PDB file of C-alpha atoms and ligand atoms in Angstrom:
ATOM      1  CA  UNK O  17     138.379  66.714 140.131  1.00 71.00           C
ATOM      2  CA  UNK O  18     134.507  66.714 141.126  1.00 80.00           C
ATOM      3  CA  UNK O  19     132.779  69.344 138.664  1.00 93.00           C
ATOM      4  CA  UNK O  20     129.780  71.828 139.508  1.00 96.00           C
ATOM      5  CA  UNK O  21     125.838  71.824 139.122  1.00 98.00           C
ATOM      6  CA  UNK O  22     124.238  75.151 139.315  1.00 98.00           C
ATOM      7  CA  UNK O  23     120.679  75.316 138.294  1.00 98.00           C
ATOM      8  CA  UNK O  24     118.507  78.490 137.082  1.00 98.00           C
ATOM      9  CA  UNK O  25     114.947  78.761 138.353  1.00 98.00           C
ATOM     10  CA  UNK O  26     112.370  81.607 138.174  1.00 97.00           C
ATOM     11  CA  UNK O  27     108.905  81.907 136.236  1.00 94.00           C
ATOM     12  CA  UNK O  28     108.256  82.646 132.839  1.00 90.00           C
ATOM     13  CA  UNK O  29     110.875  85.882 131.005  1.00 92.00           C
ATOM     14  CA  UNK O  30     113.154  85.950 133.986  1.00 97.00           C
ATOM     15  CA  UNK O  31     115.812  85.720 131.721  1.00 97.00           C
ATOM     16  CA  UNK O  32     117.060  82.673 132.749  1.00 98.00           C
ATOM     17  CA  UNK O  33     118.025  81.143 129.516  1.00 97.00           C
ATOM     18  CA  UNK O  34     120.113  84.465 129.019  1.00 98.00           C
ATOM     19  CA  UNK O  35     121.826  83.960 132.006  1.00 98.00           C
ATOM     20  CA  UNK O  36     122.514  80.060 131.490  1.00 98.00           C
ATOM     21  CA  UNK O  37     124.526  81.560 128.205  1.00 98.00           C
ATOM     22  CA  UNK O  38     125.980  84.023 130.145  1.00 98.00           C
ATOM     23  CA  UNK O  39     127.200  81.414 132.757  1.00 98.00           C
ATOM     24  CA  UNK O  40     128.346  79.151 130.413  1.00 98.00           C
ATOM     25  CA  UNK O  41     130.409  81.812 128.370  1.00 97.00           C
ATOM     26  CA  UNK O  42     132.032  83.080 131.809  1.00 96.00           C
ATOM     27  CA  UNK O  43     133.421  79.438 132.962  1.00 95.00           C
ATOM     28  CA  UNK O  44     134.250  78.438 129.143  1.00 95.00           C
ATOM     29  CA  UNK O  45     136.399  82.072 129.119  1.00 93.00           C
ATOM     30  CA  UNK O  46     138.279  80.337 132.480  1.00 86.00           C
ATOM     31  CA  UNK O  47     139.194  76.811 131.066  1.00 90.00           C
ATOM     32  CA  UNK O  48     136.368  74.965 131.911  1.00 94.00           C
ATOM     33  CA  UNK O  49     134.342  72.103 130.344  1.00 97.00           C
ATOM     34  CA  UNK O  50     130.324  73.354 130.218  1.00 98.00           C
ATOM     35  CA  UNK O  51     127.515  71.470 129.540  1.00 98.00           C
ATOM     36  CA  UNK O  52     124.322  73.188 128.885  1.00 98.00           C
ATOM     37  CA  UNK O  53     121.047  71.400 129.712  1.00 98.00           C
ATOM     38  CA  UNK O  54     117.567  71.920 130.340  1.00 97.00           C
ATOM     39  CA  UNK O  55     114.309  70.494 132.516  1.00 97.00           C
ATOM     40  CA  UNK O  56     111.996  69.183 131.168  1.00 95.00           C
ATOM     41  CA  UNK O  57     114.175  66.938 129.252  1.00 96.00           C
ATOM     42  CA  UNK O  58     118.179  66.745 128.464  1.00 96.00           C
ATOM     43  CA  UNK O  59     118.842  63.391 127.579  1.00 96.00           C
ATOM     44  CA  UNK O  60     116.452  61.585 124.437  1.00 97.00           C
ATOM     45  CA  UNK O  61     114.140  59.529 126.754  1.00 96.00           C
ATOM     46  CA  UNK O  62     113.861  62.626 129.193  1.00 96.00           C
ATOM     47  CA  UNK O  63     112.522  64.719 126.219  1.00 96.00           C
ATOM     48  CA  UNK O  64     110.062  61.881 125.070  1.00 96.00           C
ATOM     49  CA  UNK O  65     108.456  62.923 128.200  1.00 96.00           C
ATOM     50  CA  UNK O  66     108.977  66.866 127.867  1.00 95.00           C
ATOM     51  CA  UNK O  67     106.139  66.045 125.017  1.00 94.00           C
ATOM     52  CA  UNK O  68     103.964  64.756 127.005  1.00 94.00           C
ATOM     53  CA  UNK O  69     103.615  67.407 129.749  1.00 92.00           C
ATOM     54  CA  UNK O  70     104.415  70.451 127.452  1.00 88.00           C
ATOM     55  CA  UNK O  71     102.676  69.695 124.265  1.00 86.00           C
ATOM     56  CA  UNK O  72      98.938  70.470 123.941  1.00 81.00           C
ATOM     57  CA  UNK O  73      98.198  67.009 122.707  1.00 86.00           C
ATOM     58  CA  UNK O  74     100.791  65.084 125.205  1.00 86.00           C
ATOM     59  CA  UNK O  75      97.627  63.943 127.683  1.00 87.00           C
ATOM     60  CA  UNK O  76      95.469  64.568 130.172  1.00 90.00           C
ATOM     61  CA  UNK O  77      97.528  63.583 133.632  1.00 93.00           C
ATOM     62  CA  UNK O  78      96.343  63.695 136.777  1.00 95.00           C
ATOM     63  CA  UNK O  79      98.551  65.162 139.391  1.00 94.00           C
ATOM     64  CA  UNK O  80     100.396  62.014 140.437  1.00 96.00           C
ATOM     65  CA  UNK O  81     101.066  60.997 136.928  1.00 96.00           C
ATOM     66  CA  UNK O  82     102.424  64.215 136.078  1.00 96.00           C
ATOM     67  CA  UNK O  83     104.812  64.658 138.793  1.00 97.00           C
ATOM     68  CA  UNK O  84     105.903  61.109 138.436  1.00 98.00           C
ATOM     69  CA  UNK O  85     106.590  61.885 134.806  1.00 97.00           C
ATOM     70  CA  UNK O  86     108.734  65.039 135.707  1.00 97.00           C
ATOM     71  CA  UNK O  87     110.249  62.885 138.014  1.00 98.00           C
ATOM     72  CA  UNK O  88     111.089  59.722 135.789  1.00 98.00           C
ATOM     73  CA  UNK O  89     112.169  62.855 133.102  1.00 98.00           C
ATOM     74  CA  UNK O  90     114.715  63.846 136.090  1.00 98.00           C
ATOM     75  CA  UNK O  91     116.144  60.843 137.215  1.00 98.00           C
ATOM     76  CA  UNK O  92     117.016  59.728 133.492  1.00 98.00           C
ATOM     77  CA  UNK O  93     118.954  63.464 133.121  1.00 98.00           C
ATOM     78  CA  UNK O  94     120.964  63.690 136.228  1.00 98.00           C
ATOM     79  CA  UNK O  95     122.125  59.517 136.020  1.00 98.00           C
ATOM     80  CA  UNK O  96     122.660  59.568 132.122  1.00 98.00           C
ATOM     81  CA  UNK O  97     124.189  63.334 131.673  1.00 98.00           C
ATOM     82  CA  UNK O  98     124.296  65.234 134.779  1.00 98.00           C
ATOM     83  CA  UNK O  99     126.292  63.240 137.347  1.00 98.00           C
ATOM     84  CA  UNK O 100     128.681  61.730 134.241  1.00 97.00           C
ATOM     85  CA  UNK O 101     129.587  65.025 133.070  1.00 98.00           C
ATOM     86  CA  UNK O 102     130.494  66.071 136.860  1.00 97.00           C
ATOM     87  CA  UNK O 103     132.229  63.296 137.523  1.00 96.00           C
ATOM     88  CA  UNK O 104     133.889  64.135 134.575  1.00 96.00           C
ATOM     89  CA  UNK O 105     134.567  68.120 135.912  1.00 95.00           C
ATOM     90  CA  UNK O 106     132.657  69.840 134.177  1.00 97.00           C
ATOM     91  CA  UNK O 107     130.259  72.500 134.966  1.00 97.00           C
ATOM     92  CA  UNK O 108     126.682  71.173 134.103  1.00 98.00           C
ATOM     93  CA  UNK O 109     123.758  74.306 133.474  1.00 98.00           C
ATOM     94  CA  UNK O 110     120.489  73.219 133.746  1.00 98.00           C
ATOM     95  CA  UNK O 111     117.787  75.688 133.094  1.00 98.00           C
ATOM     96  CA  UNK O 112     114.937  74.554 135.423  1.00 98.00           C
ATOM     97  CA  UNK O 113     115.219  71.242 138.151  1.00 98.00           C
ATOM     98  CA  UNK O 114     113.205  70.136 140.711  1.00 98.00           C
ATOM     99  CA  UNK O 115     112.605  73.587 142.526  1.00 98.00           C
ATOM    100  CA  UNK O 116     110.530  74.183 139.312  1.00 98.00           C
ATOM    101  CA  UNK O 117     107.786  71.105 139.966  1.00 98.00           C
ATOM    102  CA  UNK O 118     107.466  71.995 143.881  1.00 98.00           C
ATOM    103  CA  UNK O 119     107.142  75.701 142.501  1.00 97.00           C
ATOM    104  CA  UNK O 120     104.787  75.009 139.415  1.00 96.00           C
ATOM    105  CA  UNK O 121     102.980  71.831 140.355  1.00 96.00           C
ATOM    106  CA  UNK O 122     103.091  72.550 144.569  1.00 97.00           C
ATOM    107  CA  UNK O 123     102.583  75.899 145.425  1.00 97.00           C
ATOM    108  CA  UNK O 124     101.353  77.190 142.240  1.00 95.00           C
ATOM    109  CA  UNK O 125      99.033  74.050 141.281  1.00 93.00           C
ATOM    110  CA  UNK O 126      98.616  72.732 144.847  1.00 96.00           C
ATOM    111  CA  UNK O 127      99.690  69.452 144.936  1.00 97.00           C
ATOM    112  CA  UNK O 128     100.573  68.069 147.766  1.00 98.00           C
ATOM    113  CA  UNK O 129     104.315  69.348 148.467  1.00 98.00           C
ATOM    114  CA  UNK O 130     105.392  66.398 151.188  1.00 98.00           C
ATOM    115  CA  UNK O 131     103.731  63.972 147.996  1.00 97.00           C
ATOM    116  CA  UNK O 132     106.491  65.480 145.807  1.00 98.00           C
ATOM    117  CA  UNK O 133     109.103  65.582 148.154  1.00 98.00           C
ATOM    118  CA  UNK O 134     108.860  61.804 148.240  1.00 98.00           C
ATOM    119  CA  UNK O 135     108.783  61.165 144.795  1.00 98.00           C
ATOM    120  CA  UNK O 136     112.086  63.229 144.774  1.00 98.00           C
ATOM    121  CA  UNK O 137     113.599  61.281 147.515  1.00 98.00           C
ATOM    122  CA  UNK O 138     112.790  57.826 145.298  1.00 98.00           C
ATOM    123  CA  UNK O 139     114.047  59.098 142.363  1.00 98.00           C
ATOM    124  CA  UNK O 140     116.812  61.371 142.756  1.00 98.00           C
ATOM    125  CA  UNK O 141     118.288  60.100 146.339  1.00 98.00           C
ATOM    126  CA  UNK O 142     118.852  63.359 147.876  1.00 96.00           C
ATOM    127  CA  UNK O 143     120.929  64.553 144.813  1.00 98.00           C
ATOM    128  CA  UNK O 144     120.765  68.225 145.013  1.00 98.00           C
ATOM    129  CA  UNK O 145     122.328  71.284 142.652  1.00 98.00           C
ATOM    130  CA  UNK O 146     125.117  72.345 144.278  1.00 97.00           C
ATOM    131  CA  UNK O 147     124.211  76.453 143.525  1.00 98.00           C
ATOM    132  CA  UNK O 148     120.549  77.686 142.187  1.00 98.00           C
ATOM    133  CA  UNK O 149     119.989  80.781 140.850  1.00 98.00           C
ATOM    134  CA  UNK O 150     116.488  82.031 141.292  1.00 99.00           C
ATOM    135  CA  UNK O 151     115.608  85.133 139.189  1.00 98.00           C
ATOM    136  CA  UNK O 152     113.192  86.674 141.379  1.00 98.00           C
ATOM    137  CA  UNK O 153     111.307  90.039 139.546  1.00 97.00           C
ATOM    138  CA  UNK O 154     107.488  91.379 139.739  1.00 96.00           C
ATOM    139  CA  UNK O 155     104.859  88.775 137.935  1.00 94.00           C
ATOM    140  CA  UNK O 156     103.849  91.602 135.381  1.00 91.00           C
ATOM    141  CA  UNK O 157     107.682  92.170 134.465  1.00 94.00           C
ATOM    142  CA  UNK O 158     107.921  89.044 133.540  1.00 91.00           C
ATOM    143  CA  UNK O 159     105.178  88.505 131.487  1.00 88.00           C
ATOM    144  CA  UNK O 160     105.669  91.257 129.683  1.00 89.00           C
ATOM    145  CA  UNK O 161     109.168  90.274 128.910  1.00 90.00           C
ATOM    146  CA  UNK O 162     107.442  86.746 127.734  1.00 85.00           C
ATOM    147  CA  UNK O 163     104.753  88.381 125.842  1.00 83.00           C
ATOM    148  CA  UNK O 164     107.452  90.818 124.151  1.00 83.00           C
ATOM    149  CA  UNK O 165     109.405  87.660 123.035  1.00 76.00           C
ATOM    150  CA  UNK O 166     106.383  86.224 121.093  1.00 70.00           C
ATOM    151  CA  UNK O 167     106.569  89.276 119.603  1.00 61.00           C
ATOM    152  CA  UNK O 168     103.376  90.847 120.630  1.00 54.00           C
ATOM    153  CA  UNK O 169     103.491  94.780 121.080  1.00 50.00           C
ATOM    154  CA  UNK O 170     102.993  96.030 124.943  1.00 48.00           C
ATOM    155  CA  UNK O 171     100.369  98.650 125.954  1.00 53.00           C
ATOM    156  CA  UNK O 172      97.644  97.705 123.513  1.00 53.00           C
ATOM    157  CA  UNK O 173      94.377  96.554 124.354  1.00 50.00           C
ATOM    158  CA  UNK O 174      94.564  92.999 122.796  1.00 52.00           C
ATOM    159  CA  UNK O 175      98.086  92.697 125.188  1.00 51.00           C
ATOM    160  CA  UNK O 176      95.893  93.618 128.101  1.00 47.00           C
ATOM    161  CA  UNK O 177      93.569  91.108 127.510  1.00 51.00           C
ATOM    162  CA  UNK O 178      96.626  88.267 126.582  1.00 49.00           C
ATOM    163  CA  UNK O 179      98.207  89.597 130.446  1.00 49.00           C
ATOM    164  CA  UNK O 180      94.969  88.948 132.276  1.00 49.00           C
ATOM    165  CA  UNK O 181      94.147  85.664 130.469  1.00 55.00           C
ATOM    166  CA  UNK O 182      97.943  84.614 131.863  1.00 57.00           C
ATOM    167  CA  UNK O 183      96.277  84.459 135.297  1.00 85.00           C
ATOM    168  CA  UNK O 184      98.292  86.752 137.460  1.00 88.00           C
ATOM    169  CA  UNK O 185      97.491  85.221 140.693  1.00 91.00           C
ATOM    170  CA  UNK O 186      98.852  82.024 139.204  1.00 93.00           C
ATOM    171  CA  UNK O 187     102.335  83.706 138.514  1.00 94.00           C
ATOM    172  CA  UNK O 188     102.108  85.276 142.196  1.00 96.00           C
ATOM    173  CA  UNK O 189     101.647  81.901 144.126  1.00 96.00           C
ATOM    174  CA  UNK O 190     104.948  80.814 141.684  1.00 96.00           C
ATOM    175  CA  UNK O 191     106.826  83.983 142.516  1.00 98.00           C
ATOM    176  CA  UNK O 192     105.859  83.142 146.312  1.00 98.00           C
ATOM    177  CA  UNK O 193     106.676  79.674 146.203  1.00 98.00           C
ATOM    178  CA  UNK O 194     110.389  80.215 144.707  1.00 98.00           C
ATOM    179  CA  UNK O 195     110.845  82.641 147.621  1.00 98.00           C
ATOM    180  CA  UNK O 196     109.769  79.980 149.806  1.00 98.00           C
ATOM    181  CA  UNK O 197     111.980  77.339 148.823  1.00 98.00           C
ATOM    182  CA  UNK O 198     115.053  80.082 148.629  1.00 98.00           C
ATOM    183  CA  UNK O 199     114.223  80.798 152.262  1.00 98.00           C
ATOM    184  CA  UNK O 200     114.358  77.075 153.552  1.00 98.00           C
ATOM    185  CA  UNK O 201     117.256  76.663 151.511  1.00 98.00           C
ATOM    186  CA  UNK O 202     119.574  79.782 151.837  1.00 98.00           C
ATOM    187  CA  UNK O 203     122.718  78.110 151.364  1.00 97.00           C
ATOM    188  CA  UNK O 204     121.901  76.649 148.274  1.00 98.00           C
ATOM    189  CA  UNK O 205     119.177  78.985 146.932  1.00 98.00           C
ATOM    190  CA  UNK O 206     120.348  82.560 146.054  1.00 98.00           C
ATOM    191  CA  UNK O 207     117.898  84.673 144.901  1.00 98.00           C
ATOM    192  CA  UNK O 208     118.792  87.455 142.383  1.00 98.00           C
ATOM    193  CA  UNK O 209     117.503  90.753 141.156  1.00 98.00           C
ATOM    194  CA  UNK O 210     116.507  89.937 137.836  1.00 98.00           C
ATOM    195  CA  UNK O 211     114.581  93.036 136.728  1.00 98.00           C
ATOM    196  CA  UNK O 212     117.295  95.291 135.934  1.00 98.00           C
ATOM    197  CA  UNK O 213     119.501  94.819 132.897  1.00 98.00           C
ATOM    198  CA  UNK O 214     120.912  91.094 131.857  1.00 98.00           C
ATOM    199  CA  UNK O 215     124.649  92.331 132.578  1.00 98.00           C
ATOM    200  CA  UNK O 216     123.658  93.985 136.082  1.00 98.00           C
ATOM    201  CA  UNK O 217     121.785  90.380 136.886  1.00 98.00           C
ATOM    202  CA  UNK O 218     124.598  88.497 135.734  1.00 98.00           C
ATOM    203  CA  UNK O 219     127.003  91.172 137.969  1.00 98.00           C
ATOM    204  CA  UNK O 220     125.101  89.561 141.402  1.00 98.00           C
ATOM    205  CA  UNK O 221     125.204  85.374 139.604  1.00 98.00           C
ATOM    206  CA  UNK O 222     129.094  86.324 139.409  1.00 98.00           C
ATOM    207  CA  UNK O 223     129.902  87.084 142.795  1.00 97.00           C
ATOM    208  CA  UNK O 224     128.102  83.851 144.260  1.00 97.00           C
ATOM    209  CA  UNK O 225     129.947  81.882 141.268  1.00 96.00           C
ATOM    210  CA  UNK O 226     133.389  83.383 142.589  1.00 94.00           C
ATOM    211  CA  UNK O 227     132.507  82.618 145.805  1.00 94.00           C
ATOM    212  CA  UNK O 228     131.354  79.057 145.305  1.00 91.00           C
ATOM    213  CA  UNK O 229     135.028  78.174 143.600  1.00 88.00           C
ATOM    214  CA  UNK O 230     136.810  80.029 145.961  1.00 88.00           C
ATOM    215  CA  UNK O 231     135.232  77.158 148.465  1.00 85.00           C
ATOM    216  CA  UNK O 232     136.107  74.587 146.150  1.00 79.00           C
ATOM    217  CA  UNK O 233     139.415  75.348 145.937  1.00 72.00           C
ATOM    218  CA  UNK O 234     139.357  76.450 142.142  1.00 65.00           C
ATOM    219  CA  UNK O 235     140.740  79.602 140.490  1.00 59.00           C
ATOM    220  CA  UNK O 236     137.685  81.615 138.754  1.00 55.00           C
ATOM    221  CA  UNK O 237     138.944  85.317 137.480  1.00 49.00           C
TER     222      UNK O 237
HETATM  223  N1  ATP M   2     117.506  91.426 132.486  1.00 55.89           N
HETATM  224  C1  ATP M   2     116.685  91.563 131.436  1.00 55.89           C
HETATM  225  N2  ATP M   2     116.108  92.759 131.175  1.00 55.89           N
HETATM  226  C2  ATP M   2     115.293  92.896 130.110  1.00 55.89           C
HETATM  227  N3  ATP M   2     114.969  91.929 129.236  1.00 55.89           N
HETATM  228  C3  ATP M   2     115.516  90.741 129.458  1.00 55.89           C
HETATM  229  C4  ATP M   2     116.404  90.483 130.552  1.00 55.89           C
HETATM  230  N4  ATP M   2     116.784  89.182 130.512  1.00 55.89           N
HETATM  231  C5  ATP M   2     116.169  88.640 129.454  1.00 55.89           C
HETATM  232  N5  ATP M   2     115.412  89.556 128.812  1.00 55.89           N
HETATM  233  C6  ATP M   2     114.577  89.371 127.617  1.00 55.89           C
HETATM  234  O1  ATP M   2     113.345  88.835 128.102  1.00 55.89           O
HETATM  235  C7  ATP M   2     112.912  87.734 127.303  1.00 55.89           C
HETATM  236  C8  ATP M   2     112.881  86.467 128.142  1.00 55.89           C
HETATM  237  O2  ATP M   2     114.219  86.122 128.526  1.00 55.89           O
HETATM  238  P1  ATP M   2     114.668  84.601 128.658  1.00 55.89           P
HETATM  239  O3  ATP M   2     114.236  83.835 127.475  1.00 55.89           O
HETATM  240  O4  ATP M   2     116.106  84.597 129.021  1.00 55.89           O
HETATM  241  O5  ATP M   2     113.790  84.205 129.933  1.00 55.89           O
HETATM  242  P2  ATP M   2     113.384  82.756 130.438  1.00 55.89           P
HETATM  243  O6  ATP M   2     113.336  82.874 131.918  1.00 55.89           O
HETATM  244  O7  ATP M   2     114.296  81.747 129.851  1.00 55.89           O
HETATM  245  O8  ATP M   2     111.932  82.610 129.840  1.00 55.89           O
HETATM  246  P3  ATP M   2     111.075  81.239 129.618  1.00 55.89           P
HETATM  247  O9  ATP M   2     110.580  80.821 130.956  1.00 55.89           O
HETATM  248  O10 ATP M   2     109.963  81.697 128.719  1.00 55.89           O
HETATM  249  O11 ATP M   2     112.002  80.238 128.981  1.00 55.89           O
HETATM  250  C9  ATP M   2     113.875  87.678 126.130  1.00 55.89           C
HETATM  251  O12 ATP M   2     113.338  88.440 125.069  1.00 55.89           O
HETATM  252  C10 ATP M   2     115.133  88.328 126.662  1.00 55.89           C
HETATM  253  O13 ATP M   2     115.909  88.919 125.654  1.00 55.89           O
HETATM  254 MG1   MG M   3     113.950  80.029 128.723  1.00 55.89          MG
END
């Protein structure tokens, strides 16, 4: 039997690597087989190339070499571990896929999104998640959530100037792009409430999970 791909997206402390867990710990408690993964990278070539684009010393790309990159990352993770592992039924998790780069390096860096949407096409063939969870909450929650994990304390004056120095507007045009691509693709895309509490978000990821089996044909409590 054909497994599942469900993807998290969202911008930076939406909580989506607490909801991956939570995900995975709700289809492991039902029987099934879960593989955990995450963008960039997932497979050992895949995160050869997570150091170039993430580290500070990885390069200098331009625009076409860096979403070529995150491509050639991609299409090494879903032929080498994603689509094995569903073939295999299991439930892959990947925190962050493609509807990150048209979020981060489209609408929030303005490349050119048809440019992307080609280099998709060549490298992943129309392969799609078949569910993705975007954790939609205001810009400054999430930052603050971010800025709280690196353990800096809110409400003082050298957090206010670490917040501005984020670039807000930056973190709006992301927030508006993810809304964007949910919109075109409402079937696929569901877009959560992710500022209240992790077990209220994970309340409205369980009801499109249920949902998604009951389609399938599978059993989910
Ligand atoms: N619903 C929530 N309410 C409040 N705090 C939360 C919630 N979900 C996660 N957090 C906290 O916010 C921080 C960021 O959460 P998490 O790491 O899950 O987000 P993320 O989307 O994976 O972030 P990043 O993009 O940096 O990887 C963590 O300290 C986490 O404990
Ligand atoms: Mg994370």
């Amino acid at each position: 039997m054909h497994g599942l791909f469900i993807t998290l997206e969202g911008g930076e402390g939406a909580g989506k690597t607490t909801q991956c867990r939570k995900i995975k710990e709700f289809f492991e408690s039902t029987g099934y087989e879960v593989v955990l993964t995450r963008e960039p990278g997932g497979t050992p070539e895949a995160e050869k190339i997570r150091n170039l684009l993430v580290q500070r010393d990885g390069g200098n790309w331009t625009p076409t070499a860096e979403c070529l990159l995150f491509f050639a990352a991609r299409q090494m993770h879903v032929e080498t571990l994603i689509k094995p592992a569903i073939a295999a039924g299991k439930v892959v998790i990947s925190d962050r896929f493609t509807d990150s780069t048209i979020a981060y390096q489209g609408y929030g860096h303005g490349f050119d999104l048809d440019t992307i949407r080609q280099v998709e096409q060549i490298a992943l063939a129309g392969f799609k998640p078949d569910l993705t969870f975007l954790l939609d909450l205001p810009v400054e929650d999430g930052l603050r959530r971010s800025l709280k994990q690196k353990d800096i304390a809110v409400g003082d004056e050298s957090t206010e100037d670490r917040f501005e120095k984020l670039d807000k507007s930056f973190h709006e045009k992301l927030r508006q792009g993810f809304l964007t691509i949910a919109r075109e693709s409402p079937v696929r895309v569901k877009v959560i409430d992710a500022s209240i509490d992790p077990d209220n978000v994970f309340a409205q990821i369980k009801i499109h999970l249920q949902e998604k089996m009951e389609k399938v044909g599978r059993n989910v409590i």
